mmCIF file with all atom_site columns, C-alpha atoms in Angstrom:
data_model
loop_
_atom_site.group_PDB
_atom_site.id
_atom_site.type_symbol
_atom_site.label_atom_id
_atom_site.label_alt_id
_atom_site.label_comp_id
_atom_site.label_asym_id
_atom_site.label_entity_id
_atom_site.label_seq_id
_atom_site.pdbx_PDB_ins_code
_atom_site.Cartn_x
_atom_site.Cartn_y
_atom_site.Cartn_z
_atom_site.occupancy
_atom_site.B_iso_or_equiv
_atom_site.pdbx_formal_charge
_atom_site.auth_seq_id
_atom_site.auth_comp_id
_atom_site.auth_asym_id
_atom_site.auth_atom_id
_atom_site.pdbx_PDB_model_num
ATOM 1   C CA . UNK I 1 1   ? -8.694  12.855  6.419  1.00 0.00 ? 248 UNK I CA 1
ATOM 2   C CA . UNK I 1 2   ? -5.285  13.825  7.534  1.00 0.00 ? 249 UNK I CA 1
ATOM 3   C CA . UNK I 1 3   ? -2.374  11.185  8.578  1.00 0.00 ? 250 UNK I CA 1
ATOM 4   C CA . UNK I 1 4   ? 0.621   11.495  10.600 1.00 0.00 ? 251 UNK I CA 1
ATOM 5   C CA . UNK I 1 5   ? 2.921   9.121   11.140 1.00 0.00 ? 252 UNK I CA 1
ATOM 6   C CA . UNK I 1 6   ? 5.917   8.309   13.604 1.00 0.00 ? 253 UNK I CA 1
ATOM 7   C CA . UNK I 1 7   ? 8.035   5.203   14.205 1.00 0.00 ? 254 UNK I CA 1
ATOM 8   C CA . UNK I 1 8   ? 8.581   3.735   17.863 1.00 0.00 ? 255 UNK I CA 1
ATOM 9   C CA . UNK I 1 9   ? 10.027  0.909   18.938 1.00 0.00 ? 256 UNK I CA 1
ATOM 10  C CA . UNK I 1 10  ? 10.588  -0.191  15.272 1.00 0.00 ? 257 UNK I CA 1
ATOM 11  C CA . UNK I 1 11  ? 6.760   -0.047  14.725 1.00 0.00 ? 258 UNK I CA 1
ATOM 12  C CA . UNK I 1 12  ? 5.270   2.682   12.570 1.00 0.00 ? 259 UNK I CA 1
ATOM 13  C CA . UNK I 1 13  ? 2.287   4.538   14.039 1.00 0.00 ? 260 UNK I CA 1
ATOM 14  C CA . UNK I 1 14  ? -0.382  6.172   11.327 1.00 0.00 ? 261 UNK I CA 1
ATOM 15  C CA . UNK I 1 15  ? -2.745  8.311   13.123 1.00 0.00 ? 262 UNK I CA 1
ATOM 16  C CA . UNK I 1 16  ? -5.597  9.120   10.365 1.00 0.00 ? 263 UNK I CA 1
ATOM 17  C CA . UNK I 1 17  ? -7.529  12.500  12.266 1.00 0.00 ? 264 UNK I CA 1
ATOM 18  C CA . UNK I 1 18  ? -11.540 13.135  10.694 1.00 0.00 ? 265 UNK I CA 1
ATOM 19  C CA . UNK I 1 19  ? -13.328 10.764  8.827  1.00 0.00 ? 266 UNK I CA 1
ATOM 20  C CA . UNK I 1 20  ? -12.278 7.969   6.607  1.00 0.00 ? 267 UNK I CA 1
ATOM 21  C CA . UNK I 1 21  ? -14.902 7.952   4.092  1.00 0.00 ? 268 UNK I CA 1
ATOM 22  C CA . UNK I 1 22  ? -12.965 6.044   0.686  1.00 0.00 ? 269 UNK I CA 1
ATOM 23  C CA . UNK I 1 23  ? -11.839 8.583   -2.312 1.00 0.00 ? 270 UNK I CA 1
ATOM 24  C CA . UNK I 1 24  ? -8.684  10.562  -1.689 1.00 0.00 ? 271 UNK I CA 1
ATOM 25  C CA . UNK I 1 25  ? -8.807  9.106   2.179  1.00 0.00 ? 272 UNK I CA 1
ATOM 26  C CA . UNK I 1 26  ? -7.747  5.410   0.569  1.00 0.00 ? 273 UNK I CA 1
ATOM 27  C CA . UNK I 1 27  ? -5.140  6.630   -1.681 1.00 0.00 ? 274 UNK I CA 1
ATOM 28  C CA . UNK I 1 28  ? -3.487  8.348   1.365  1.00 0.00 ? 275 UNK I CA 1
ATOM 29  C CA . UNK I 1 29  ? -3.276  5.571   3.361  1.00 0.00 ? 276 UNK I CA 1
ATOM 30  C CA . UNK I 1 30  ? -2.694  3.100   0.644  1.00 0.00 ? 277 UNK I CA 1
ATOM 31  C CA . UNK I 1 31  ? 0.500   4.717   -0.765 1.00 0.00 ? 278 UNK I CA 1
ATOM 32  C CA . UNK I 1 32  ? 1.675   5.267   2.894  1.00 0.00 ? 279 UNK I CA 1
ATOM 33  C CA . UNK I 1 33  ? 1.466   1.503   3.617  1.00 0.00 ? 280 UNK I CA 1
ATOM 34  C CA . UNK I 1 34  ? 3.136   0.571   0.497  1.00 0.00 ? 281 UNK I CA 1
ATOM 35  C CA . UNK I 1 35  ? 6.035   2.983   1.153  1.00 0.00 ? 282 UNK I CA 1
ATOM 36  C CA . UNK I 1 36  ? 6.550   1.555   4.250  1.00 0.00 ? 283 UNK I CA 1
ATOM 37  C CA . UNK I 1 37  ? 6.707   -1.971  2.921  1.00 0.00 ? 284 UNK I CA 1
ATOM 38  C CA . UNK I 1 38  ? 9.061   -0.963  0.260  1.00 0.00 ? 285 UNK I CA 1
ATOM 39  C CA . UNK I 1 39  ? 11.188  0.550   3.200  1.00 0.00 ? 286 UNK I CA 1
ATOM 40  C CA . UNK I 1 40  ? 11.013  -2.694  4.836  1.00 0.00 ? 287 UNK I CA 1
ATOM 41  C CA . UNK I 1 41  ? 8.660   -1.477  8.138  1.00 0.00 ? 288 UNK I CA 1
ATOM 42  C CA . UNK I 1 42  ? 5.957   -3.873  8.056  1.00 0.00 ? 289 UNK I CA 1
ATOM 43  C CA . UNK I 1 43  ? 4.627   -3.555  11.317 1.00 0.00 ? 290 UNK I CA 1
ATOM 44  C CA . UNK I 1 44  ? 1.938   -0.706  11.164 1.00 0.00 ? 291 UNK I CA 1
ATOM 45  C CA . UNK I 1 45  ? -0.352  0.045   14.170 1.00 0.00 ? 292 UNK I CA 1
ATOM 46  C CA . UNK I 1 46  ? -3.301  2.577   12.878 1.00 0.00 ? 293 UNK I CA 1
ATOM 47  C CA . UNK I 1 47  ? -4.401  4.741   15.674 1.00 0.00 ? 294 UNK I CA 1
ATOM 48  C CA . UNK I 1 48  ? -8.151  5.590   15.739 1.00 0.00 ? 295 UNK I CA 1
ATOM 49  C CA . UNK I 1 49  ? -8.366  7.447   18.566 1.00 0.00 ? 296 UNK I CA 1
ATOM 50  C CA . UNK I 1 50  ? -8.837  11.252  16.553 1.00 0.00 ? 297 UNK I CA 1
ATOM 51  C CA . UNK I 1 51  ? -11.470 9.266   13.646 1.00 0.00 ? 298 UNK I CA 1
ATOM 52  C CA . UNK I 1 52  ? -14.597 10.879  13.569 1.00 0.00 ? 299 UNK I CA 1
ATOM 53  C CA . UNK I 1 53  ? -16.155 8.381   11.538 1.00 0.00 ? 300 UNK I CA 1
ATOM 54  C CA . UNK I 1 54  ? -15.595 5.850   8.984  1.00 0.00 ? 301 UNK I CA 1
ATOM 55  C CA . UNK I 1 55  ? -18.005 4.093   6.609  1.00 0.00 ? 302 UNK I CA 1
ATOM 56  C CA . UNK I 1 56  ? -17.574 0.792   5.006  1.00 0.00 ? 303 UNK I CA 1
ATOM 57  C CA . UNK I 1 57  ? -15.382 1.802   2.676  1.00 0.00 ? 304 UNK I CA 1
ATOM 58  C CA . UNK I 1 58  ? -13.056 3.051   5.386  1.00 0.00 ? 305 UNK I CA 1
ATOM 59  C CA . UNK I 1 59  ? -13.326 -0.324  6.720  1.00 0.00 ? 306 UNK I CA 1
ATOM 60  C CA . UNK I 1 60  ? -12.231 -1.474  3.416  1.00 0.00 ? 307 UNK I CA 1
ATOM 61  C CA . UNK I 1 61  ? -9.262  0.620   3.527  1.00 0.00 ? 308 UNK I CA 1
ATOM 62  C CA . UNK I 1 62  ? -8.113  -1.252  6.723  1.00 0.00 ? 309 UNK I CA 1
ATOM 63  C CA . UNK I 1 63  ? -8.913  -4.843  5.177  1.00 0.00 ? 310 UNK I CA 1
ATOM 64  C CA . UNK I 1 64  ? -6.857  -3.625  2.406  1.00 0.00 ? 311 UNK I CA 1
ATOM 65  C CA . UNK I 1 65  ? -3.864  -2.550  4.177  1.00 0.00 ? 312 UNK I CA 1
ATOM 66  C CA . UNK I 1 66  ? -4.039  -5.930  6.560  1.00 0.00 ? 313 UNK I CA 1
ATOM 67  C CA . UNK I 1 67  ? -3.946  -7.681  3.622  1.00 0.00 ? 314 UNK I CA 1
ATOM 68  C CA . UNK I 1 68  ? -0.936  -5.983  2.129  1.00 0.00 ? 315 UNK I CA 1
ATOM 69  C CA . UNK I 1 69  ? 1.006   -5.715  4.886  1.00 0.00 ? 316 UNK I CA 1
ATOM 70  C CA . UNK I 1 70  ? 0.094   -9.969  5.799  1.00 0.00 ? 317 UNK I CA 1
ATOM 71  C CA . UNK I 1 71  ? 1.106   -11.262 2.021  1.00 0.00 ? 318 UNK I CA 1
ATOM 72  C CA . UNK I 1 72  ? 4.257   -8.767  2.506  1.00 0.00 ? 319 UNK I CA 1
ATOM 73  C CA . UNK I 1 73  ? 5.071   -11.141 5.831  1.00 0.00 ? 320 UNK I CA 1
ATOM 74  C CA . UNK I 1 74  ? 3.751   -7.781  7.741  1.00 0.00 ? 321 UNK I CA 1
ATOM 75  C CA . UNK I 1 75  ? 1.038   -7.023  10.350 1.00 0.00 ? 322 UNK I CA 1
ATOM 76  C CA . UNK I 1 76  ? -1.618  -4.695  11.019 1.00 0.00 ? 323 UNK I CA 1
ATOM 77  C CA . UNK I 1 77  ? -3.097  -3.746  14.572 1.00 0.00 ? 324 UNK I CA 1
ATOM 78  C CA . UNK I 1 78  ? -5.890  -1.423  15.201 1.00 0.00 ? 325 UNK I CA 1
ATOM 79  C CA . UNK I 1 79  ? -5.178  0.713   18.688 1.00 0.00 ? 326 UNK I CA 1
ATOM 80  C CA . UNK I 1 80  ? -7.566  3.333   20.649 1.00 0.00 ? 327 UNK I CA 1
ATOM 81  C CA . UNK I 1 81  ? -11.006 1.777   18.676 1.00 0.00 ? 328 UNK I CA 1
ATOM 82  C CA . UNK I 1 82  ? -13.230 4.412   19.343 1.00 0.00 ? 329 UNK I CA 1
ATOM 83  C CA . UNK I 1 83  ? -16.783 3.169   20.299 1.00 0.00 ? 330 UNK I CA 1
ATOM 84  C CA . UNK I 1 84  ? -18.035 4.236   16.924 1.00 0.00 ? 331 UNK I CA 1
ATOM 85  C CA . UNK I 1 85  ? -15.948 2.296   15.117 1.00 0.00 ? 332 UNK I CA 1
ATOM 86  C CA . UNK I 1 86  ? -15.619 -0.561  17.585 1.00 0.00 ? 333 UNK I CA 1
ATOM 87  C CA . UNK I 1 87  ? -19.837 -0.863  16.629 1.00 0.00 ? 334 UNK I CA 1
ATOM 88  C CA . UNK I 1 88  ? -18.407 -1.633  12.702 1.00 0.00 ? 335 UNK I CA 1
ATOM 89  C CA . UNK I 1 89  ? -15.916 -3.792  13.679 1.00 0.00 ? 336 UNK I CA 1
ATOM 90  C CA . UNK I 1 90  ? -18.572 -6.243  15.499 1.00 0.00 ? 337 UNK I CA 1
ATOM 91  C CA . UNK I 1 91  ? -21.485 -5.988  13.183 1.00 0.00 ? 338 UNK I CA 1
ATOM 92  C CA . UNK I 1 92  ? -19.195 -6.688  10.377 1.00 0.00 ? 339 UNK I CA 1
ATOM 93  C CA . UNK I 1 93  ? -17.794 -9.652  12.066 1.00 0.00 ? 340 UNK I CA 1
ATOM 94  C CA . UNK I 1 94  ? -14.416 -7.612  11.479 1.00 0.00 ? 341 UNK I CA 1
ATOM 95  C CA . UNK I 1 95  ? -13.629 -7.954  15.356 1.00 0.00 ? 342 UNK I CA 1
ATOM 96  C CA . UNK I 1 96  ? -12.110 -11.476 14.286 1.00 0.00 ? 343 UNK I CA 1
ATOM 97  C CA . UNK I 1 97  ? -9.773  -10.259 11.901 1.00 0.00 ? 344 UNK I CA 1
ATOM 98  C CA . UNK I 1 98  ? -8.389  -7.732  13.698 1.00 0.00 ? 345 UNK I CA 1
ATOM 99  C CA . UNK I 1 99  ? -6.489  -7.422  16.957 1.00 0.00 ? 346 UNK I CA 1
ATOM 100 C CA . UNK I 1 100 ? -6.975  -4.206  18.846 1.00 0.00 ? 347 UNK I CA 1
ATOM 101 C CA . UNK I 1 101 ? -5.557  -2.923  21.593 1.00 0.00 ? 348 UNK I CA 1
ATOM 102 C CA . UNK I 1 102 ? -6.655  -0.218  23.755 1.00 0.00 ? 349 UNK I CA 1
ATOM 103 C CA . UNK I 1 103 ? -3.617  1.671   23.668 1.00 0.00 ? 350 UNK I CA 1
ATOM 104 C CA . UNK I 1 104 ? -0.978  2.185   21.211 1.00 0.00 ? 351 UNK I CA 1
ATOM 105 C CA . UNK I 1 105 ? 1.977   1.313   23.761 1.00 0.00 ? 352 UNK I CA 1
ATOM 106 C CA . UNK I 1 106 ? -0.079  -2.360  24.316 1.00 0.00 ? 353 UNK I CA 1
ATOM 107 C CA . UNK I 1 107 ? -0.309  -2.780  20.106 1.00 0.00 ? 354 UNK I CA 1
ATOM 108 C CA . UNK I 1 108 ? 3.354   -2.346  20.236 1.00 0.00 ? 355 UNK I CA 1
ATOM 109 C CA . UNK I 1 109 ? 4.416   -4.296  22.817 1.00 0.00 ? 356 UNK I CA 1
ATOM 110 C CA . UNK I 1 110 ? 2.063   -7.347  20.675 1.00 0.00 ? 357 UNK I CA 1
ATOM 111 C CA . UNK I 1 111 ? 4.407   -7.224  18.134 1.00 0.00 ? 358 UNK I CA 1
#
Protein backbone atom coordinates (compact mmCIF):
# COMPACT_ATOMS: atom_id res chain seq x y z
CA UNK A 1 0.00 0.00 0.00
CA UNK A 2 1.12 3.47 -0.73
CA UNK A 3 -0.39 6.79 1.05
CA UNK A 4 -0.45 10.29 0.09
CA UNK A 5 -1.66 12.84 1.90
CA UNK A 6 -2.78 16.61 1.44
CA UNK A 7 -4.60 19.08 3.69
CA UNK A 8 -7.76 21.13 2.40
CA UNK A 9 -9.92 23.14 3.99
CA UNK A 10 -8.17 22.35 7.35
CA UNK A 11 -9.01 18.61 6.82
CA UNK A 12 -6.25 16.16 6.01
CA UNK A 13 -6.90 13.81 3.09
CA UNK A 14 -4.95 10.16 3.19
CA UNK A 15 -5.40 8.47 -0.03
CA UNK A 16 -4.05 4.72 0.66
CA UNK A 17 -3.56 3.35 -3.43
CA UNK A 18 -3.48 -0.99 -3.65
CA UNK A 19 -4.55 -3.13 -1.08
CA UNK A 20 -4.73 -2.75 2.61
CA UNK A 21 -4.03 -6.13 3.77
CA UNK A 22 -2.54 -5.48 7.81
CA UNK A 23 1.51 -5.84 8.25
CA UNK A 24 3.55 -2.89 7.07
CA UNK A 25 0.05 -1.38 5.49
CA UNK A 26 -1.14 -0.67 9.42
CA UNK A 27 2.01 0.74 10.60
CA UNK A 28 1.83 3.27 7.68
CA UNK A 29 -1.29 4.49 8.36
CA UNK A 30 -1.09 4.22 12.06
CA UNK A 31 2.01 6.45 12.52
CA UNK A 32 0.47 8.89 9.92
CA UNK A 33 -2.68 9.33 12.07
CA UNK A 34 -0.78 9.76 15.17
CA UNK A 35 1.46 12.44 13.61
CA UNK A 36 -1.32 14.24 12.66
CA UNK A 37 -2.88 14.21 16.10
CA UNK A 38 0.31 15.25 17.65
CA UNK A 39 0.21 18.19 15.04
CA UNK A 40 -3.14 18.97 16.22
CA UNK A 41 -5.18 17.96 12.65
CA UNK A 42 -7.71 15.68 13.85
CA UNK A 43 -10.01 15.68 11.17
CA UNK A 44 -8.84 12.88 8.68
CA UNK A 45 -11.00 11.86 5.66
CA UNK A 46 -9.42 8.42 4.11
CA UNK A 47 -10.06 8.28 0.47
CA UNK A 48 -10.78 4.78 -0.96
CA UNK A 49 -11.36 5.49 -4.22
CA UNK A 50 -7.59 3.92 -5.68
CA UNK A 51 -8.02 0.57 -2.86
CA UNK A 52 -7.91 -2.48 -4.61
CA UNK A 53 -8.88 -4.45 -1.79
CA UNK A 54 -8.83 -4.68 1.84
CA UNK A 55 -9.36 -7.64 4.19
CA UNK A 56 -10.49 -7.55 7.71
CA UNK A 57 -7.57 -6.53 9.00
CA UNK A 58 -7.63 -3.47 6.78
CA UNK A 59 -10.92 -2.88 8.23
CA UNK A 60 -9.25 -3.03 11.49
CA UNK A 61 -6.86 -0.47 10.54
CA UNK A 62 -9.80 2.00 9.97
CA UNK A 63 -11.59 1.01 13.40
CA UNK A 64 -8.29 1.72 14.81
CA UNK A 65 -7.65 5.04 13.48
CA UNK A 66 -11.57 6.12 14.25
CA UNK A 67 -10.89 5.24 17.49
CA UNK A 68 -7.75 7.27 17.90
CA UNK A 69 -8.65 10.09 16.27
CA UNK A 70 -12.50 10.01 18.50
CA UNK A 71 -10.66 9.61 22.16
CA UNK A 72 -8.17 12.45 20.71
CA UNK A 73 -11.65 14.70 20.34
CA UNK A 74 -10.98 13.90 16.39
CA UNK A 75 -13.02 12.34 13.54
CA UNK A 76 -12.73 9.94 10.89
CA UNK A 77 -14.82 9.86 7.52
CA UNK A 78 -14.55 7.32 4.87
CA UNK A 79 -15.04 9.11 1.15
CA UNK A 80 -15.27 7.42 -2.52
CA UNK A 81 -16.26 3.65 -0.80
CA UNK A 82 -15.60 1.61 -3.59
CA UNK A 83 -18.27 -1.16 -4.08
CA UNK A 84 -15.81 -3.71 -2.83
CA UNK A 85 -15.31 -2.31 0.19
CA UNK A 86 -18.75 -0.78 0.64
CA UNK A 87 -19.78 -4.99 0.63
CA UNK A 88 -17.34 -5.12 4.10
CA UNK A 89 -18.62 -2.25 5.50
CA UNK A 90 -22.38 -3.75 5.48
CA UNK A 91 -21.71 -7.34 6.25
CA UNK A 92 -19.64 -6.25 9.10
CA UNK A 93 -22.30 -4.03 10.37
CA UNK A 94 -19.37 -1.35 10.01
CA UNK A 95 -21.80 0.89 7.82
CA UNK A 96 -23.06 2.21 11.36
CA UNK A 97 -19.91 3.32 12.57
CA UNK A 98 -18.82 5.04 9.85
CA UNK A 99 -20.03 8.01 7.84
CA UNK A 100 -19.16 7.99 4.18
CA UNK A 101 -19.53 10.22 1.72
CA UNK A 102 -19.40 9.79 -1.88
CA UNK A 103 -17.00 12.36 -2.54
CA UNK A 104 -14.19 13.79 -0.72
CA UNK A 105 -15.42 17.57 -1.19
CA UNK A 106 -19.02 16.25 0.63
CA UNK A 107 -16.72 14.45 3.70
CA UNK A 108 -15.26 17.83 4.06
CA UNK A 109 -17.89 19.98 3.94
CA UNK A 110 -19.45 17.29 7.06
CA UNK A 111 -16.96 18.45 9.16
Amino acid sequence: MRLNDYEQDGVWVLEPKGKIMGGPDATILHEKLHELIEQGKKKVIINLSRVEWMNSTGLGILISGLTTLRNNHGDLKLANVTDKIQSLLTITKLVTVFEAFDSVEDAIKSF
